Amino acid sequence: MNYNWNWSVLVTEPYLDWLISGFYWTISVALVAWIFAFSIGCLVGIGRTLPNKFIAGACTCYVELFRNVPLLVQMFLWYFAMPEALPEEWGRWVKRDMPNPEFVTAVIALSLYTASRVAEQVRAGIEAVPKGLAAAAKAHGHGVAQTYRYILLPISLRMVVPPMTSEFLTVFKNSSLALTIGLLELTAQSQQIAEYTFRGFEAFTAATVIYVLIALVATVAM
Amino acid sequence: MIDIENVSKWYGDFQVLKDCTSQVTQKEVVVVCGPSGSGKSTLIKCVNGLEPVQQGRIVVDGADITAKGTDLTALRARIGMVFQHFELYPHMTVRENLCLAQEKVLKRSRDEAVSRAELFLDRVGLSEHIDKHPGQLSGGQQQRVAIARSLVMDPIVMLFDEPTSALDPEMINEVLDVMVELAKEGMTMMVVTHEMGFAKKVADRVIFMDEGAIVEDRSTEDFFGNPESDRAKDFLSKILNH
Ligand SMILES: Nc1ncnc2c1ncn2[C@@H]1O[C@H](COP(=O)(O)OP(=O)(O)OP(=O)(O)O)[C@@H](O)[C@H]1O
Ligand SMILES: [Mg+2]
């Protein structure tokens, strides 16, 4: 291949700033979405295993809905359709006055989608705890809340850590879909650099390296 | 102490318990035996409300387990239960296993819970293992810890569901010895077991179950001396000959 590599564009202004800004938005969207996804996912996952049929059923519906609609479609629905479906006042606020609408929408879409996947991992973890342990806790007078708090959750959370790491990485990778609703995260900025400089290889190589580094750091940290 | 009146239970269409009636009075030791699948575990689980019944009544120490609105949690805290597979909490030390329900259910102070845990662990001969996790103990030791875990709650009755059938033969006696000791101290006990030596030694009565029904409910001498039903005779000849 006779391509003339020119890495210097990456450290030229304003392109370096663009990359840094893209990196910042990718990290922000992914981390904020992860905090929501993890919290909601744990609650929904626990909910699916509760003896209460109504709560369990509602949580199952949540998972099936959000897990089975493509994330890109969800992103578009939240961005384009949701403001129309809201009461008029709210819709206007969302469209006109809500600060940073791309960011907020991306976080909502990513959190709710990822929460459905986290919920499945949490449910599987709880169901993998031998049934006899919950029976023993019940036989000793522990109620449902105590049984979860002291027996089921401590045991299952240990099992759930490895799959959680991979869900966490998935949030990072999926955050690139936010470019479709106009959030200038890492992938969008690389694309923009490519368009301005005609240095597509360099720009996307930089993005690739940054994504891989984030993944490595996350894996080591967990 | 325990009153089982005309209890029937179904799993879907399948009737597991058929009109079972029996009593266990205070300080009595009753052994429940019978072939596999005859409903022994189910019956004992109904006694502390782990399984609901569809017909009949079970009254323990004056409280109707089967009535709506009974505070099952409070009642269960006073009914000890020992399982075939021990069911110790694997992520906790022996000390924490013994303290959890004392602190969270009976609301005892930490100090009181720990001192009772030490007392009963000593009684089952496992004092030096208090800081270990269940996985570091042999099956026999785990089952003795499980018995101690129930005893710290000051139970009014102890239920055992095949406490020795998951154990290697050389560990059976260390568990049975603890149970014999308990029986001699006057603990009210309902024990599902195939250990007929244990039954002969300490049981006041034997309940024999087959296909969900209580077929025999008689004093221990009567049961071993002249069993009435062919089913019981057949069962005894099989179990005593090996
Ligand atoms: N949760 C359940 N759902 C459906 N059927 C069940 C359930 N639990 C038990 N059974 C059935 O009820 C019958 C009685 O079971 P149970 O465990 O009480 O027998 P058991 O006398 O304790 O037998 P074993 O000696 O093998 O422990 C069996 O036929 C069993 O298959
Ligand atoms: Mg059984």
XYZ file of C-alpha atoms and ligand atoms in Angstrom:
496
model
C 0.000 0.000 0.000
C 1.357 3.316 -1.048
C -0.377 5.472 1.497
C 1.464 8.460 2.776
C 0.881 8.379 6.537
C 0.757 11.750 8.175
C 0.273 11.415 11.882
C 1.037 15.044 12.548
C -2.551 16.090 11.706
C -3.634 14.449 14.905
C -1.605 16.825 17.024
C -2.378 19.888 14.917
C -4.903 22.439 16.122
C -7.877 22.269 16.113
C -7.891 18.534 15.430
C -6.210 17.587 18.678
C -8.861 19.554 20.550
C -11.564 17.745 18.611
C -10.149 14.368 19.585
C -9.850 15.373 23.218
C -13.386 16.713 23.210
C -14.651 13.505 21.558
C -12.847 11.433 24.150
C -14.422 13.538 26.904
C -17.969 13.030 25.573
C -17.471 9.322 25.030
C -16.267 8.884 28.603
C -19.041 11.095 29.977
C -21.880 9.392 28.134
C -20.567 5.932 28.924
C -19.889 6.531 32.624
C -23.152 8.324 33.345
C -25.101 5.735 31.342
C -23.323 2.942 33.180
C -24.243 4.315 36.600
C -27.925 4.411 35.603
C -27.778 1.093 33.737
C -26.188 -0.673 36.678
C -28.650 0.729 39.225
C -31.752 0.139 37.129
C -30.432 -3.239 35.943
C -29.847 -4.467 39.492
C -33.339 -3.433 40.575
C -35.021 -4.965 37.527
C -32.926 -8.138 37.757
C -33.804 -8.585 41.417
C -37.416 -7.752 40.594
C -37.628 -10.621 38.123
C -36.733 -13.114 40.842
C -39.133 -11.814 43.513
C -42.035 -13.971 44.679
C -44.415 -11.088 43.878
C -45.893 -12.020 40.475
C -46.840 -8.479 39.556
C -43.370 -7.009 40.115
C -41.682 -9.990 38.462
C -43.988 -9.697 35.440
C -43.408 -5.965 35.067
C -39.637 -6.478 35.203
C -39.831 -9.240 32.606
C -41.749 -6.922 30.288
C -39.091 -4.249 30.755
C -36.289 -6.624 29.839
C -38.028 -8.085 26.818
C -38.928 -4.649 25.484
C -35.587 -2.915 25.862
C -33.406 -5.884 25.018
C -35.182 -6.744 21.803
C -35.506 -3.339 20.129
C -32.241 -2.365 18.347
C -30.333 0.278 20.255
C -30.193 2.547 17.217
C -33.975 2.474 16.923
C -34.287 3.264 20.620
C -31.887 6.168 20.196
C -34.026 7.613 17.381
C -37.264 7.028 19.293
C -36.009 8.918 22.326
C -34.606 11.733 20.228
C -37.232 12.253 17.556
C -40.447 10.594 18.754
C -40.423 11.034 22.525
C -40.705 14.876 22.553
C -43.767 14.591 20.285
C -45.397 12.009 22.534
C -44.991 14.096 25.675
C -47.630 16.564 26.875
C -47.229 19.726 24.812
C -45.585 21.819 27.529
C -42.946 19.203 28.284
C -42.319 18.473 24.635
C -41.604 22.118 23.994
C -39.253 22.258 26.953
C -37.400 19.171 25.747
C -37.020 20.568 22.234
C -36.171 24.148 23.141
C -34.851 24.509 26.656
C -33.443 21.193 27.796
C -29.699 21.675 28.184
C -27.492 19.429 26.092
C -30.297 17.369 24.499
C -27.992 15.035 22.536
C -26.097 14.084 25.646
C -29.211 13.594 27.774
C -30.946 11.545 25.086
C -27.892 9.368 24.486
C -27.594 8.696 28.209
C -31.289 7.776 28.502
C -31.231 5.446 25.512
C -27.971 3.758 26.484
C -28.905 3.385 30.155
C -32.297 1.844 29.553
C -30.983 -0.541 26.908
C -27.931 -1.597 28.920
C -30.037 -1.935 32.082
C -32.033 -4.697 30.392
C -28.813 -6.609 29.748
C -27.479 -5.990 33.263
C -30.818 -7.179 34.629
C -30.461 -10.493 32.828
C -26.997 -11.041 34.303
C -28.225 -10.181 37.796
C -31.223 -12.492 37.454
C -29.025 -15.339 36.224
C -26.668 -14.761 39.164
C -29.472 -14.896 41.708
C -30.999 -17.980 40.102
C -27.623 -19.726 40.197
C -27.574 -19.587 44.008
C -28.599 -23.054 45.241
C -32.323 -23.033 46.124
C -31.666 -24.658 49.484
C -29.912 -21.563 50.812
C -32.973 -19.369 50.406
C -35.067 -22.114 51.998
C -32.662 -22.288 54.942
C -32.812 -18.509 55.385
C -36.595 -18.633 55.290
C -36.644 -21.502 57.776
C -34.562 -19.438 60.187
C -37.077 -16.614 60.098
C -35.482 -14.252 57.585
C -37.955 -12.368 55.420
C -37.563 -11.791 51.694
C -35.596 -8.540 52.148
C -33.113 -10.065 54.582
C -32.712 -13.159 52.457
C -31.697 -10.993 49.496
C -29.568 -8.623 51.530
C -27.526 -11.187 53.434
C -27.627 -14.357 51.331
C -28.707 -14.086 47.701
C -27.077 -10.794 46.693
C -23.654 -11.266 48.307
C -23.326 -14.695 46.709
C -24.660 -13.760 43.285
C -22.792 -10.448 42.952
C -19.516 -12.347 43.047
C -20.640 -14.480 40.136
C -21.870 -11.457 38.244
C -18.649 -9.421 38.236
C -17.069 -10.956 35.095
C -20.154 -10.524 32.870
C -20.555 -6.991 34.279
C -17.100 -6.079 33.013
C -18.136 -7.010 29.528
C -21.399 -5.072 29.806
C -19.384 -2.075 30.932
C -17.194 -2.324 27.834
C -20.312 -2.664 25.705
C -21.587 0.670 26.983
C -18.385 2.324 25.760
C -18.608 0.785 22.335
C -22.335 1.431 22.015
C -21.850 5.074 22.992
C -20.535 5.606 19.443
C -24.146 5.290 18.210
C -24.800 8.664 19.829
C -23.212 10.265 16.783
C -26.408 9.489 14.894
C -28.326 11.977 17.010
C -25.580 14.562 16.747
C -23.449 14.048 19.825
C -19.855 14.857 18.960
C -18.254 11.955 20.753
C -15.061 10.205 19.745
C -16.301 8.491 16.592
C -18.089 11.618 15.374
C -15.003 13.753 15.936
C -12.784 11.276 14.094
C -15.200 11.350 11.198
C -15.112 15.122 11.240
C -11.316 15.184 11.259
C -11.318 12.770 8.338
C -13.621 15.038 6.372
C -11.594 18.162 7.058
C -8.138 16.697 6.480
C -8.799 13.735 4.169
C -6.746 11.782 6.700
C -9.337 9.084 7.419
C -6.839 6.344 8.231
C -5.065 8.413 10.836
C -8.251 9.744 12.386
C -9.913 6.365 12.766
C -6.700 4.691 13.861
C -6.529 7.238 16.647
C -10.149 6.484 17.611
C -9.460 2.752 17.527
C -6.408 3.077 19.747
C -8.309 5.229 22.234
C -11.237 2.754 22.415
C -8.832 -0.135 22.959
C -6.969 1.756 25.662
C -10.213 2.554 27.470
C -11.170 -1.112 27.300
C -7.805 -2.229 28.640
C -7.927 0.220 31.519
C -11.481 -0.856 32.378
C -10.565 -4.547 32.254
C -7.528 -4.118 34.457
C -9.429 -1.927 36.913
C -12.242 -4.450 37.415
C -46.603 -29.182 70.365
C -47.163 -30.069 66.711
C -50.659 -30.898 65.537
C -51.141 -32.112 61.984
C -54.836 -32.434 61.158
C -56.118 -33.950 57.908
C -53.471 -32.302 55.785
C -53.596 -32.716 52.012
C -51.319 -31.068 49.515
C -51.109 -31.038 45.745
C -48.411 -30.076 43.264
C -50.663 -29.273 40.311
C -52.660 -32.448 39.757
C -50.314 -34.596 41.759
C -51.348 -35.243 45.348
C -48.209 -35.347 47.515
C -49.902 -35.554 50.907
C -53.120 -37.481 51.455
C -55.127 -36.633 54.544
C -52.207 -36.818 56.979
C -52.959 -36.625 60.690
C -50.479 -36.913 63.537
C -49.188 -35.181 66.658
C -45.869 -34.587 68.279
C -46.082 -33.770 71.968
C -43.522 -31.873 73.987
C -40.184 -33.681 74.482
C -41.264 -36.385 72.083
C -38.943 -37.688 69.371
C -40.760 -38.849 66.256
C -39.022 -40.499 63.343
C -40.594 -40.272 59.892
C -39.587 -42.917 57.378
C -40.814 -44.386 54.137
C -39.734 -44.992 50.555
C -38.338 -42.258 48.344
C -41.008 -39.905 47.040
C -43.498 -40.821 49.756
C -43.790 -37.196 50.882
C -41.629 -37.134 54.025
C -39.731 -33.974 53.104
C -42.918 -32.304 51.981
C -44.659 -33.086 55.266
C -41.802 -31.698 57.335
C -41.588 -28.554 55.170
C -45.282 -27.961 55.758
C -44.718 -28.016 59.513
C -42.783 -24.737 59.419
C -44.732 -23.306 56.514
C -41.961 -23.589 53.919
C -44.610 -25.253 51.750
C -48.282 -24.265 51.809
C -50.980 -26.896 52.256
C -54.303 -26.837 50.432
C -56.378 -28.716 52.995
C -56.213 -29.328 56.707
C -54.519 -27.557 59.567
C -51.085 -27.550 61.198
C -50.755 -26.012 64.642
C -47.361 -25.537 66.251
C -47.241 -24.443 69.895
C -50.733 -22.996 69.646
C -50.096 -21.041 66.433
C -51.920 -22.109 63.293
C -49.277 -22.310 60.549
C -51.878 -22.798 57.856
C -54.109 -19.862 58.804
C -53.887 -16.626 56.879
C -52.349 -13.786 58.848
C -50.141 -15.918 61.075
C -46.725 -14.299 61.508
C -44.765 -17.130 59.918
C -41.434 -15.346 60.188
C -41.642 -15.080 63.955
C -42.838 -18.656 64.272
C -40.155 -20.080 61.979
C -37.463 -18.418 64.068
C -38.542 -20.750 66.879
C -38.683 -23.904 64.777
C -35.236 -25.302 64.068
C -34.681 -26.985 60.728
C -31.760 -29.072 59.535
C -31.464 -29.980 55.864
C -30.009 -32.921 54.014
C -27.415 -30.714 52.292
C -26.639 -28.553 55.357
C -27.358 -25.281 53.511
C -24.770 -23.282 55.414
C -24.168 -19.850 53.929
C -20.958 -20.405 51.943
C -19.796 -16.775 51.926
C -19.832 -16.435 55.709
C -17.657 -17.862 58.425
C -19.094 -20.354 60.871
C -19.421 -17.514 63.387
C -21.468 -15.395 60.973
C -23.607 -18.393 60.035
C -24.480 -18.819 63.685
C -25.018 -15.121 64.413
C -27.012 -13.923 61.392
C -30.512 -14.981 62.407
C -29.854 -14.221 66.069
C -29.002 -10.634 65.217
C -31.342 -9.965 62.299
C -34.387 -11.998 63.315
C -34.209 -12.171 67.119
C -32.471 -8.751 67.314
C -29.932 -9.965 69.815
C -26.849 -7.851 70.431
C -23.633 -8.834 68.727
C -22.021 -9.867 72.004
C -24.922 -12.037 73.030
C -25.106 -13.654 69.584
C -21.395 -14.435 69.541
C -21.385 -15.871 73.044
C -24.316 -18.152 72.207
C -22.645 -19.154 68.977
C -19.510 -20.112 70.912
C -21.544 -22.006 73.489
C -23.378 -24.170 70.983
C -20.388 -24.657 68.732
C -18.618 -26.048 71.759
C -21.519 -28.401 72.365
C -21.214 -29.884 68.895
C -17.449 -30.063 69.410
C -16.352 -27.535 66.791
C -15.104 -24.553 68.789
C -11.793 -24.343 66.980
C -13.525 -23.972 63.589
C -15.416 -20.772 64.339
C -13.405 -18.648 61.893
C -13.550 -21.097 59.013
C -15.859 -21.025 56.042
C -18.229 -23.980 55.535
C -16.259 -25.121 52.480
C -13.261 -25.808 54.709
C -15.178 -28.313 56.843
C -16.063 -31.957 56.264
C -19.687 -32.906 55.619
C -20.158 -34.171 59.156
C -18.708 -30.993 60.597
C -20.899 -28.866 58.344
C -24.001 -30.689 59.487
C -23.042 -30.207 63.139
C -22.584 -26.491 62.459
C -26.018 -26.461 60.825
C -27.518 -28.069 63.922
C -25.800 -25.478 66.118
C -27.106 -22.725 63.832
C -30.649 -23.830 64.670
C -29.972 -24.413 68.363
C -28.704 -20.874 68.999
C -32.223 -19.685 68.234
C -33.618 -21.567 71.282
C -36.066 -23.579 69.188
C -39.149 -25.117 70.738
C -38.917 -27.980 68.260
C -36.284 -29.257 65.826
C -37.094 -30.632 62.381
C -34.556 -32.787 60.568
C -34.816 -33.812 56.913
C -32.485 -36.749 56.262
C -29.632 -35.077 58.138
C -27.163 -37.890 57.497
C -28.041 -39.149 54.040
C -25.602 -36.849 52.222
C -22.718 -37.892 54.475
C -19.949 -40.409 54.008
C -20.574 -43.412 56.275
C -17.742 -42.605 58.660
C -19.270 -39.196 59.408
C -22.813 -40.333 60.106
C -22.224 -41.173 63.736
C -20.754 -37.846 64.755
C -23.998 -36.211 63.610
C -26.257 -38.877 65.105
C -24.428 -38.549 68.433
C -25.295 -34.865 68.567
C -28.928 -35.694 67.800
C -29.087 -38.427 70.445
C -27.674 -35.969 72.961
C -30.370 -33.449 72.005
C -33.108 -36.039 72.362
C -31.869 -37.010 75.818
C -31.970 -33.382 76.908
C -35.651 -33.339 76.116
C -35.720 -31.511 72.784
C -38.923 -32.061 70.807
C -37.835 -33.538 67.500
C -39.343 -34.640 64.210
C -36.737 -36.516 62.200
C -36.960 -37.828 58.651
C -34.311 -40.519 58.483
C -33.497 -44.000 57.312
C -31.178 -44.578 60.276
C -33.219 -47.243 62.016
C -30.560 -47.632 64.722
C -31.185 -44.025 65.691
C -34.936 -44.594 65.614
C -34.718 -47.632 67.897
C -32.439 -45.814 70.298
C -34.264 -42.521 70.820
C -37.586 -42.364 68.981
C -40.793 -42.506 70.976
C -42.838 -43.034 67.865
C -42.341 -43.887 64.206
C -44.436 -42.530 61.375
C -44.281 -44.599 58.209
C -45.368 -42.896 54.995
C -46.142 -44.312 51.593
C -47.436 -42.499 48.518
C -48.285 -39.388 50.510
C -50.266 -41.100 53.241
C -49.336 -41.894 56.826
C -49.597 -45.684 56.802
C -48.360 -46.370 60.316
C -48.036 -44.111 63.335
C -47.068 -46.193 66.341
C -44.730 -46.535 69.246
C -41.189 -47.508 68.295
C -41.408 -51.002 69.842
C -44.670 -51.718 68.052
C -43.382 -50.479 64.749
C -40.244 -52.608 64.782
C -41.833 -55.489 66.697
C -44.908 -56.115 64.607
C -45.497 -53.685 61.758
C -49.107 -53.908 60.578
C -48.948 -53.051 56.902
C -47.232 -55.075 54.223
C -45.658 -51.876 52.960
C -43.921 -51.250 56.270
C -42.809 -54.881 56.559
C -41.412 -54.748 53.070
C -39.656 -51.425 53.782
C -38.181 -52.674 57.040
C -36.884 -55.896 55.569
C -35.113 -53.923 52.833
C -33.656 -51.302 55.077
C -32.606 -53.534 57.983
C -30.926 -56.084 55.772
C -28.239 -53.898 54.325
N -41.747 -28.669 43.992
C -42.302 -29.815 43.559
N -43.082 -29.817 42.450
C -43.661 -30.958 42.012
N -43.529 -32.150 42.592
C -42.788 -32.226 43.717
C -42.120 -31.075 44.256
N -41.438 -31.449 45.351
C -41.662 -32.760 45.496
N -42.460 -33.253 44.514
C -42.940 -34.633 44.389
O -43.625 -34.958 45.560
C -43.340 -36.283 45.951
C -42.879 -36.299 47.373
O -41.638 -35.634 47.463
P -40.801 -35.601 48.815
O -39.560 -34.855 48.521
O -41.658 -35.099 49.908
O -40.479 -37.118 49.033
P -39.552 -37.798 50.125
O -40.383 -38.783 50.820
O -38.873 -36.755 50.940
O -38.511 -38.567 49.227
P -36.931 -38.747 49.421
O -36.746 -39.903 50.329
O -36.452 -39.051 48.033
O -36.376 -37.453 49.944
C -42.323 -36.808 44.972
O -42.998 -37.641 44.048
C -41.789 -35.607 44.301
O -41.455 -35.876 42.957
Mg -36.869 -36.048 51.110
